[in-house]
XYZ file of C-alpha atoms in Angstrom:
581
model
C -43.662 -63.405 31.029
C -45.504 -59.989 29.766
C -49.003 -60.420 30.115
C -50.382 -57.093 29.330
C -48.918 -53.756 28.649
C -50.917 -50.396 28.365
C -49.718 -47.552 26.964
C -51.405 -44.157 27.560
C -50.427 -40.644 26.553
C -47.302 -41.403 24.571
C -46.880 -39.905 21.191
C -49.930 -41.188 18.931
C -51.043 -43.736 21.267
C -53.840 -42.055 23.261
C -54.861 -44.880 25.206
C -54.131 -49.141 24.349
C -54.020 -51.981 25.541
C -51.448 -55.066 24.260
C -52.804 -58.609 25.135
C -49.561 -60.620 25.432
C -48.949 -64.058 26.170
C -46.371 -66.527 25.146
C -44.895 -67.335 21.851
C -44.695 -65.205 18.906
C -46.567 -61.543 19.240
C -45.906 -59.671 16.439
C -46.865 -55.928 15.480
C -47.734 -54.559 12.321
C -49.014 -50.835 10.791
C -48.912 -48.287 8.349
C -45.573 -46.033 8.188
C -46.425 -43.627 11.034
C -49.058 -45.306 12.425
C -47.056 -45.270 15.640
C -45.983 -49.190 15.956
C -42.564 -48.231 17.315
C -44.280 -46.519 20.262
C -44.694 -50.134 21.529
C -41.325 -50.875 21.664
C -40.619 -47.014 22.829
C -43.067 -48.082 25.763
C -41.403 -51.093 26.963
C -37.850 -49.619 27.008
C -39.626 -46.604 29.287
C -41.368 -49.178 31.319
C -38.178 -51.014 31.995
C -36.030 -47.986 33.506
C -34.906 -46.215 29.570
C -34.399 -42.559 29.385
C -37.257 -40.202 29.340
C -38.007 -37.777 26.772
C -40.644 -35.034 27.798
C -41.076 -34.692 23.749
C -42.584 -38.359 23.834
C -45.433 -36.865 25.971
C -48.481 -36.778 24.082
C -49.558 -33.321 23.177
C -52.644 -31.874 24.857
C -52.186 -34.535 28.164
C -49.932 -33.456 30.954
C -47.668 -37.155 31.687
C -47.683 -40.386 29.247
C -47.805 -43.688 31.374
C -46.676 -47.052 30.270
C -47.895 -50.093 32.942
C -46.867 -53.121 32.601
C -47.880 -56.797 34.243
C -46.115 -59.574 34.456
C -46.080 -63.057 35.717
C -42.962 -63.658 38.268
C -42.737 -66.839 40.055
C -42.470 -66.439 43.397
C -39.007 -67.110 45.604
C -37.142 -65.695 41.915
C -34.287 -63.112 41.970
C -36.987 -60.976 40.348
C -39.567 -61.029 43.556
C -36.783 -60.743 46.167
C -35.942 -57.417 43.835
C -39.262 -56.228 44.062
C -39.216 -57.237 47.949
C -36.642 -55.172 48.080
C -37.614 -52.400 46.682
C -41.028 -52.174 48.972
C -42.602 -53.403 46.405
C -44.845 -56.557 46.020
C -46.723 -59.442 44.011
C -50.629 -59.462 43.334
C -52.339 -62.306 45.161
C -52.345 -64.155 42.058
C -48.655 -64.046 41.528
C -48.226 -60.930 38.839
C -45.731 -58.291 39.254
C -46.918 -54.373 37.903
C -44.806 -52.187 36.779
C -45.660 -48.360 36.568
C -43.461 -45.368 34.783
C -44.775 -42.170 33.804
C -42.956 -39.572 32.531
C -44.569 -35.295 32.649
C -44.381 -32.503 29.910
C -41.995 -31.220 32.221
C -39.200 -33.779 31.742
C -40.265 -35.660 35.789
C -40.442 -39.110 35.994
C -41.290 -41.431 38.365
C -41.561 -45.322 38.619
C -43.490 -47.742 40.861
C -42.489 -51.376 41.408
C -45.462 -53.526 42.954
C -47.398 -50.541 43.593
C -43.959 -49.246 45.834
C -42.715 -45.778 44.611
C -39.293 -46.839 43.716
C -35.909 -45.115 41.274
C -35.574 -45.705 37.811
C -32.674 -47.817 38.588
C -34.986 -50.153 40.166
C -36.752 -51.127 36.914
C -33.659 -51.298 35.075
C -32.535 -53.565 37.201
C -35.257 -55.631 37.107
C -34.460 -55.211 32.896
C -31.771 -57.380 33.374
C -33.469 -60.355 34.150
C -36.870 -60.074 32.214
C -36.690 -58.147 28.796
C -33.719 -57.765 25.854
C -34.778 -55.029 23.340
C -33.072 -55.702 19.798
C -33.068 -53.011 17.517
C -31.992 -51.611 13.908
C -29.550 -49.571 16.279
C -28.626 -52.614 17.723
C -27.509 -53.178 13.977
C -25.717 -50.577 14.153
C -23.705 -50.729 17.348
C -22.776 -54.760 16.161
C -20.701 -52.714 13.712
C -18.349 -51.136 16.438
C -15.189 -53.448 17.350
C -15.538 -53.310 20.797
C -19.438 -54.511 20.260
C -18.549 -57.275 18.401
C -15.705 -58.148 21.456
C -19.330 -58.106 23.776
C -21.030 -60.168 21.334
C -18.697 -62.593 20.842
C -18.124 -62.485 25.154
C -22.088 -63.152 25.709
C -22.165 -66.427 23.124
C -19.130 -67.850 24.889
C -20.151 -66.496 28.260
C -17.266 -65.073 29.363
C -16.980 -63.099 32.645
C -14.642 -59.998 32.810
C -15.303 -60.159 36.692
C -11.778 -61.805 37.552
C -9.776 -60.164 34.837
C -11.271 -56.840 35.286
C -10.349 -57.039 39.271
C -6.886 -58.408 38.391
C -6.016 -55.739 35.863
C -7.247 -53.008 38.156
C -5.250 -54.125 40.867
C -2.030 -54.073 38.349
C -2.750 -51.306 37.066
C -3.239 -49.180 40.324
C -0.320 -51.181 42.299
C 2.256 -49.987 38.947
C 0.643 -46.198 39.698
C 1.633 -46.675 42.718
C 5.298 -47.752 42.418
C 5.416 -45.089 39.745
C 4.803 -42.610 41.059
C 7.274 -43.201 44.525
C 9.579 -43.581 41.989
C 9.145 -40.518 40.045
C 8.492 -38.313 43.197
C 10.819 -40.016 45.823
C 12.653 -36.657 46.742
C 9.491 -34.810 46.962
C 7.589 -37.609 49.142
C 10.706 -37.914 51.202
C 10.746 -34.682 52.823
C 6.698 -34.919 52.782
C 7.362 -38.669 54.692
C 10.364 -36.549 57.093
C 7.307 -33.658 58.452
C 5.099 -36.836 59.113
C 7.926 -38.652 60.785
C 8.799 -35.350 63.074
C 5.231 -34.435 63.868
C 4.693 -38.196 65.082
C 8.055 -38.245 66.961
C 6.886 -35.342 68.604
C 3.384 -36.052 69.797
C 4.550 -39.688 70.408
C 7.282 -38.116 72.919
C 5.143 -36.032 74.440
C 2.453 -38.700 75.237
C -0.634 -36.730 75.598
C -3.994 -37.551 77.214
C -7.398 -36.856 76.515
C -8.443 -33.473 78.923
C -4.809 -33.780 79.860
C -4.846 -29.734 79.666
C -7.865 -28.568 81.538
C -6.932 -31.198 84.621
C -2.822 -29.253 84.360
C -4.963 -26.072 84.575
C -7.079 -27.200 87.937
C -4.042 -28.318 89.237
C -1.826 -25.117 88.561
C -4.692 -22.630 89.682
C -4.682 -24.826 92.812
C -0.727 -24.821 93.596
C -0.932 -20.816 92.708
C -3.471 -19.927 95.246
C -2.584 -22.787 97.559
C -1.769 -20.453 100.855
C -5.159 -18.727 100.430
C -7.101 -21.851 99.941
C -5.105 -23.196 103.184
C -6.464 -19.683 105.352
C -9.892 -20.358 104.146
C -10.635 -23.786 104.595
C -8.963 -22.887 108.330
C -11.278 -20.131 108.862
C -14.350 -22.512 108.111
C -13.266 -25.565 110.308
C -12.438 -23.112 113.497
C -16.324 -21.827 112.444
C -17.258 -25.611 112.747
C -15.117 -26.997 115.689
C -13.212 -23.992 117.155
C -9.827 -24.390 118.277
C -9.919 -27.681 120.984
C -7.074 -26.404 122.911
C -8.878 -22.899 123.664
C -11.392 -23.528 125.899
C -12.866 -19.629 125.705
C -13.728 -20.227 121.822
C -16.321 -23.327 122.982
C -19.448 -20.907 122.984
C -18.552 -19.481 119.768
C -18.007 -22.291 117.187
C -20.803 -23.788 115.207
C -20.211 -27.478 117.222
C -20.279 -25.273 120.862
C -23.580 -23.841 119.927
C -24.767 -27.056 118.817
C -23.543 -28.369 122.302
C -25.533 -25.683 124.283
C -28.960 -26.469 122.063
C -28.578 -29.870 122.617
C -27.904 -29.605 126.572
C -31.322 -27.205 126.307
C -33.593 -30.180 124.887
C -31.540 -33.143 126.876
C -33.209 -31.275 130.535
C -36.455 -32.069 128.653
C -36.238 -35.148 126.944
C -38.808 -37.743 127.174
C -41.243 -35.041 128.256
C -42.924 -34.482 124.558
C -42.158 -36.533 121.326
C -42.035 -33.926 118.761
C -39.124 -32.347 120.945
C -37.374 -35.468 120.950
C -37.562 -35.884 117.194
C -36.022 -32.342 116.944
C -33.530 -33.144 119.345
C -32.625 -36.107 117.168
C -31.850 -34.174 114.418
C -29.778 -31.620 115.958
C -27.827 -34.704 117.218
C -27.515 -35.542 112.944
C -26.536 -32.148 112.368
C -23.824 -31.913 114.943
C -22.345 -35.492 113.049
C -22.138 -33.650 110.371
C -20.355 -30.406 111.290
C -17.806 -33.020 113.091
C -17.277 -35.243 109.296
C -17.519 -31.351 107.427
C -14.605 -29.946 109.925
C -12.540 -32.836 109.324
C -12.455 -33.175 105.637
C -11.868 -28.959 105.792
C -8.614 -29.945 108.291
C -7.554 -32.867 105.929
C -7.880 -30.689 102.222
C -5.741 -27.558 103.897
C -2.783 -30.424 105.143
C -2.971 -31.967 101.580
C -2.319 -28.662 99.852
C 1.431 -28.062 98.628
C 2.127 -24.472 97.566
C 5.718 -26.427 95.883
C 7.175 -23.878 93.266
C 8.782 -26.534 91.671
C 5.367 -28.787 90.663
C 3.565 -25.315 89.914
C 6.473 -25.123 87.513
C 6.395 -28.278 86.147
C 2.878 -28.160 85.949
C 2.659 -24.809 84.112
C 5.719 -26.463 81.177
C 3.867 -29.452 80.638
C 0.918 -27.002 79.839
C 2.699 -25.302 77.470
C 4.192 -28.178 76.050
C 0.611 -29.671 75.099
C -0.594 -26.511 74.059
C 1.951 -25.912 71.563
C 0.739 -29.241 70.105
C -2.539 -27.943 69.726
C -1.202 -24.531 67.729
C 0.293 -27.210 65.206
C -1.768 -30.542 65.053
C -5.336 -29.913 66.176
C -8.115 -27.858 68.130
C -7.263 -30.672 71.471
C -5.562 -32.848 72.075
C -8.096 -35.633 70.330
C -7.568 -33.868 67.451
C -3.957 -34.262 67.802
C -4.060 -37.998 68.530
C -5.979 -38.325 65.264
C -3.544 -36.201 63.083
C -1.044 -38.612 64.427
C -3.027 -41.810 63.382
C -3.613 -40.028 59.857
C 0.451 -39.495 59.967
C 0.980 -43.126 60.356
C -1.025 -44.505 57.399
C 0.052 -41.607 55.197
C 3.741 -42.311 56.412
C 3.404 -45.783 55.264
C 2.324 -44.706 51.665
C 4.997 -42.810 51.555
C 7.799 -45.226 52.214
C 10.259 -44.636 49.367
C 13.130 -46.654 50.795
C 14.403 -49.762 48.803
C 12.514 -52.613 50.718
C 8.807 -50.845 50.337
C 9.881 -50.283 46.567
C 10.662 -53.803 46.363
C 8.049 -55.151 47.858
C 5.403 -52.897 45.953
C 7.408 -54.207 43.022
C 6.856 -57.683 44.346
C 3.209 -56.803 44.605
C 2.515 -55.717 41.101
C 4.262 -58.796 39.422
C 1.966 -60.934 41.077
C -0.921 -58.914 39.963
C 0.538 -58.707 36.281
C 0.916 -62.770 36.548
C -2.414 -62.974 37.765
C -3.813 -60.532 35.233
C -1.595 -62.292 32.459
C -2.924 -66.130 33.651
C -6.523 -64.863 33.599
C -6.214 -63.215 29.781
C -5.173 -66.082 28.085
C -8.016 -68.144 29.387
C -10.497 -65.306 28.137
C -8.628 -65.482 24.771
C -8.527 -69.158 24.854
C -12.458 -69.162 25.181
C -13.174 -66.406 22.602
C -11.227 -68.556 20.014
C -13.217 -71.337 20.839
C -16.493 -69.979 20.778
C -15.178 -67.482 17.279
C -15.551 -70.521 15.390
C -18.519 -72.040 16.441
C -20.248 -68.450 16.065
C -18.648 -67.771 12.847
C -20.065 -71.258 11.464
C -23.563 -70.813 13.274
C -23.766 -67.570 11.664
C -22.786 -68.464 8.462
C -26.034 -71.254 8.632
C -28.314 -69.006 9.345
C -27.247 -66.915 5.954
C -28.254 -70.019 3.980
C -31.390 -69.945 5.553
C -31.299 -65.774 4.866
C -30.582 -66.056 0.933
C -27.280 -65.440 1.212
C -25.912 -69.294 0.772
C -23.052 -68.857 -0.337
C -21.891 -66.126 2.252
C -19.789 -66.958 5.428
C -18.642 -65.120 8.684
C -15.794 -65.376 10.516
C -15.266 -64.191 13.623
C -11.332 -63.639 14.261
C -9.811 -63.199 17.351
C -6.285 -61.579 17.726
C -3.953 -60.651 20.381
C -3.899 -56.647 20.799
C -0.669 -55.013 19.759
C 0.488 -52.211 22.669
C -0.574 -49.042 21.487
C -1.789 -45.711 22.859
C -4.207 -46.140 25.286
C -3.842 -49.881 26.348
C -1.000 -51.258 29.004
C 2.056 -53.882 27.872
C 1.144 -56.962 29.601
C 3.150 -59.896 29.194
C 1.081 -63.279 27.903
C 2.369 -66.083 27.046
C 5.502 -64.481 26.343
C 5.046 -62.188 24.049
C 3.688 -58.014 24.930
C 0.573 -57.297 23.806
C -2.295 -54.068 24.423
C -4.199 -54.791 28.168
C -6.983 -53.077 28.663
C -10.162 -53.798 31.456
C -11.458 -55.751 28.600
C -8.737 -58.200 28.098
C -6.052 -58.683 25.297
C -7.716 -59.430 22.113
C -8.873 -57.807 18.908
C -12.324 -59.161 17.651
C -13.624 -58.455 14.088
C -16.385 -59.406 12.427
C -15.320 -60.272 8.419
C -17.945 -61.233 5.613
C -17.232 -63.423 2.351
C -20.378 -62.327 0.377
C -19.298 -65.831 -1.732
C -15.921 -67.630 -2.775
C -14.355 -65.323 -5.531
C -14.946 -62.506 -3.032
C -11.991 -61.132 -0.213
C -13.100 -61.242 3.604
C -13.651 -57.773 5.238
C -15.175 -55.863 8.125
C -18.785 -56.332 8.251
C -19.295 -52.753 7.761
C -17.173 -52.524 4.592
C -18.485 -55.852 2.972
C -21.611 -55.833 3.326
C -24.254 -54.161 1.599
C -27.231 -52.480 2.991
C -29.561 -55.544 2.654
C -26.721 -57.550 3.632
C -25.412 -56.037 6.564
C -29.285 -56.154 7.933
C -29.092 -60.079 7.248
C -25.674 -60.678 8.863
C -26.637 -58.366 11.711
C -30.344 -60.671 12.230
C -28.472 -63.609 11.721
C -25.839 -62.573 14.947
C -29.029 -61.876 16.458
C -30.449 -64.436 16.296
C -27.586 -66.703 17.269
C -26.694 -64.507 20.465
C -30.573 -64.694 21.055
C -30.003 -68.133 22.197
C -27.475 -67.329 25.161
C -29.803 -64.778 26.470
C -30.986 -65.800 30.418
C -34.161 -63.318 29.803
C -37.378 -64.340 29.106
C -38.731 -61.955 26.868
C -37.374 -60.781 23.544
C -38.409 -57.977 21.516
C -37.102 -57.174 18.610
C -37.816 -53.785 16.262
C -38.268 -53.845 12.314
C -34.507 -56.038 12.839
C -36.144 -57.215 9.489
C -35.505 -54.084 7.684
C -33.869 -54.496 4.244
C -35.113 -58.157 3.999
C -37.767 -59.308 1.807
C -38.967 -62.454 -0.827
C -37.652 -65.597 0.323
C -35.322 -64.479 3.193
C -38.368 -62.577 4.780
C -39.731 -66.498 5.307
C -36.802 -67.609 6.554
C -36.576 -64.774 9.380
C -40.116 -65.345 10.353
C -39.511 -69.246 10.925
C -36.305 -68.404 12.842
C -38.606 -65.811 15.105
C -40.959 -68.492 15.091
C -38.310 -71.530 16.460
C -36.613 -68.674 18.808
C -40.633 -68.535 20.528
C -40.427 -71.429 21.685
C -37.978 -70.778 24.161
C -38.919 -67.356 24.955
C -41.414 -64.555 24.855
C -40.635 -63.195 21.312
C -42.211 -59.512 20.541
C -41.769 -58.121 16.576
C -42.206 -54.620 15.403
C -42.680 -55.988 11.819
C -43.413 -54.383 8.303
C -43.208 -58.218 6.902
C -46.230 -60.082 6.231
C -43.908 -63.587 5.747
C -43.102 -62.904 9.623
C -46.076 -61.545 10.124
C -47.255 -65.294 9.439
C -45.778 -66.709 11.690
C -47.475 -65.266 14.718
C -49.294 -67.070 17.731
C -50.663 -63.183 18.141
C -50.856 -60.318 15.598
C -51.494 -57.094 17.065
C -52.302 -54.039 14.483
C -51.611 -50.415 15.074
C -53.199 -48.398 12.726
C -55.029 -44.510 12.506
C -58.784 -44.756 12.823
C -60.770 -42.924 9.782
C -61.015 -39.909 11.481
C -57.293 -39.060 12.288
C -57.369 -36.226 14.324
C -59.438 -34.448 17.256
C -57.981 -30.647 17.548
C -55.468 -30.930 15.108
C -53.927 -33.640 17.456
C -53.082 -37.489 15.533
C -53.952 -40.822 17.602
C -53.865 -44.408 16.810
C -55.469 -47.182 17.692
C -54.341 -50.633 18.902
C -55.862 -53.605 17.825
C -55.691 -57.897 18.177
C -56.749 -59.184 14.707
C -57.904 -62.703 13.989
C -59.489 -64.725 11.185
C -60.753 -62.618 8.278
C -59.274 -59.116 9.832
C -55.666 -60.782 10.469
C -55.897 -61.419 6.348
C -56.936 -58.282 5.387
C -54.137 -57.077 7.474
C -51.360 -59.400 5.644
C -52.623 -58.353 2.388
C -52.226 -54.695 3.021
C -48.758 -55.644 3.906
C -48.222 -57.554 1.104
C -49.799 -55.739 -1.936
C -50.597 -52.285 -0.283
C -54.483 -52.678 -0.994
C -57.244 -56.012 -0.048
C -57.536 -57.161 -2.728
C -58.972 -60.609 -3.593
C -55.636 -61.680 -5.566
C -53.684 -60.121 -1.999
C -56.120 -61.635 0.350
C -55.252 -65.353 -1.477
C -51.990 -64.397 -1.099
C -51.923 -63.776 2.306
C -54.571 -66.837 3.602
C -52.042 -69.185 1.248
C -49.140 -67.725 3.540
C -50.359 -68.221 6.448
C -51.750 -71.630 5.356
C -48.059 -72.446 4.876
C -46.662 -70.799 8.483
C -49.522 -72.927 10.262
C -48.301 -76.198 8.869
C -44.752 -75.629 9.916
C -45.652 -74.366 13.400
C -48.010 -77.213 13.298
């Protein structure tokens, strides 16, 4: 529920406060006192577009806040959770969106910076605005299709899914068809390129270890001489004695011979002695692995040659496929899954063929339940409807709400249900209309060609009302819906607004003092004496009660307070009390 909602620096509103609470909160003013700007608030708080022209003039941003009361564990607080965003100690959820002269806005979800989205979100399960354009839209076919949809709660989730999948699984099978010569020889370069990576089998760094290995069979006789001349350095030649006194392990033999005359004689000469006798293990280990790498090395022409083709072999797949060879391996995994959208021989085309029958059955099975659920719930709208026009002065009016199967045409897909073709499109396979009997002598039409200005705002309040009902949201606004209405039908729409409170949070932008009556809360928005400060109009918001909530009535009901208006206007809500009562 909407507990409180301020409004500051948006169009005449300057700076107010709304008490709300529960019931029926209705608000009332002059022509251009600025009573709309409540209902332009809430739509900003709750994520609407922002209009930089809204901005007050002389103030830099306009700011709506609004609180709320959330129970806690609900969708709604896990959103807010979410979001950063969280719930006052005593369980109320504020809302923040300001909007700059500069067109910026910016939003904040319990006290969280958060997106617009967010809010809107959040929308959805706590507010439904109804407006005179709502009257409006209700005209449009495709409206009345949504209407009808939310009384019988209908999903499009299924359908929608199923029809997409037919849809794009037909593209598909199209187009193969269409361009099977040109996706052939598209498919035949995919199949080559793969054939040809796949026979050549390369490996990750395959091409810098080929080019170690070739630089090493090239230079292998040189490598040999050099890692000879370092281990005769080491060890000398074993079978000339003369070389002993030369060699790195002779001269180590002499230096150790030096310190073995001494050896016990002073410790830090035997430590040093020690490590000559490390260092002459490893000139032995170092000689040997230099005598094992020069037997190992093979100057063989034929692997330099076979080493030096497989390099160019690999590199030429890098000139065509990739950078490296990863890149190759993934041009060839691309290759594959493109290959297999390009199948175009006659089992893929079957069995894509197989695929979208099963999603036009699907499609087809899920459609006729839709329409068998909008023809249900047709009548019992078009009769719940035509009730509340008795109640609207229009008693001898009716509605009908008629459901038809959608011929194919331009712009919709032949899907077979039930046998017979008809027009699929993401919203299913019917037609809905609207039609109006003003009374019995009279032919039914289109709402928006029957119906008279005063009428069509009846029928429209009278939908409203009835789809009011299937809405999950627990606040309802609804803006000068009323218009066009007056005498004994403006009664009637204030009890309905009044019975429809009792379920929700109801909030009326009202120029009717009948539904003005009805209120559990009458909030007034009207310009103070002095109108203006710099040129610059405000208004002022105000609760009204007891002798002020009269005066107010009577203005709406005669124009002036007079004491045959004011009698008028206690008598009225006299009457509204005892019915609420």
């Amino acid at each position: 529920m909407l507990e409180e909602l301020r409004i500051r620096g948006l169009g005449v509103i300057q700076d107010a406060t709304l008490p709300l609470g529960d019931g029926l909160t209705v608000v009332t003013g002059e022509t251009g006192a600025g009573k709309t700007m409540v209902v332009t608030g809430l739509v900003l708080l709750f994520g609407g577009r922002a209009d930089s022209a809204q901005v007050r003039t002389g103030v830099d941003s306009a700011s709506v806040d609004g609180r709320l009361r959330v129970p806690s564990g609900s969708t709604v607080a896990e959103r807010v959770a979410d979001a950063g965003g969280e719930l006052d100690d005593d369980g109320t959820l504020v809302l923040r969106r300001s909007v700059s002269t500069n067109g910026r806005s910016r939003a904040h979800v319990g006290g969280a910076p958060a997106p617009v989205g967010v809010l809107g979100a959040l929308a959805e399960r706590l507010v439904a605005v109804h407006g005179q354009s709502d009257q409006q839209r209700l005209t449009r076919p495709s409206e009345q299709r949504a209407a009808l949809d939310r009384y019988a709660g209908v999903d499009l989730g299924d359908y929608a899914s199923a029809f997409a999948q037919w849809r794009g699984t037909a593209a598909r099978l199209a187009d193969r068809m269409s361009h099977a010569r040109e996706m052939q020889r598209e498919a035949d370069l995919l199949a080559h390129g793969i054939a040809e990576i796949e026979a050549a089998d390369p490996r990750p760094g395959e091409i810098a270890e080929l080019a170690a290995l070739a630089g090493r069979l090239a230079h292998a006789d040189a490598l040999r001489l050099a890692a000879r001349t370092a281990h005769d350095a080491l060890l000398g030649d074993a079978d000339d004695p003369a070389t002993d006194a030369v060699d790195v392990s002779g001269l180590i033999g002499i230096a150790r011979r030096a310190l073995a005359q001494e050896a016990g004689d002073d410790a830090e000469l035997d430590e040093l002695a020690g490590r000559l006798t490390d260092l002459a293990a490893v000139v032995t280990d170092l000689g040997a692995e230099l005598a094992a790498y020069g037997e190992k090395l093979d100057a063989d022409p034929r692997r330099l040659a076979e080493a030096e083709e497989r390099r160019a072999v690999l590199t030429g797949l890098t000139r065509k496929y990739g950078d490296d060879l990863d890149a190759v391996l993934e041009w060839a995994d691309s290759a594959r899954k493109q290959l297999a959208d390009l199948d175009v021989s006659d089992e893929a085309l079957a069995a894509l063929a197989t695929e979208r029958d099963a999603a036009a059955a699907r499609a087809a099975t899920l459609a006729a339940g839709i329409s068998a659920r909008r023809m249900e719930a047709a009548a019992r709208l078009g009769r719940a409807v035509t009730d509340e026009l008795a109640g609207l002065a229009m008693p001898t009016a009716t509605v009908a709400v008629e459901v038809r199967r959608r011929p194919p045409s331009a712009g919709t897909s032949i899907l077979s249900v039930d046998g017979t073709d008809v027009g699929a499109t993401a919203d299913g396979v019917d037609e809905v209309e609207l039609l109006l009997r003003p009374h019995h002598d009279a032919p039914a039409l289109a709402v928006q060609r029957g119906a008279s200005g005063g009428e069509l705002s009846r029928v429209m309040l009278a939908i409203e009302v009835c789809l009011a009902g299937t809405d999950p949201v627990p606040t309802m606004v609804f803006d000068e819906v009323d218009a066009g209405v007056g005498g004994r039908a403006a009664v009637e729409v204030g009890r309905r607004l009044a019975r429809l409170a009792r379920d929700h949070q109801v909030l009326v932008v009202t120029h009717l003092a009948q539904v003005a009556a009805y209120a559990d809360r009458h909030i007034v928005v009207d310009k103070p004496p002095a109108t203006s400060t710099g040129g610059v109009t405000r208004s002022d918001v105000r609760v009204v009660e007891g002798a002020d909530r009269v005066a107010e009535l009577a203005r709406m009901l005669a124009g002036s307070e007079s004491d045959t208006a004011r009698e008028h206007a206690a008598e009225l809500l006299a009457s509204a009390s005892r019915e609420s009562g």
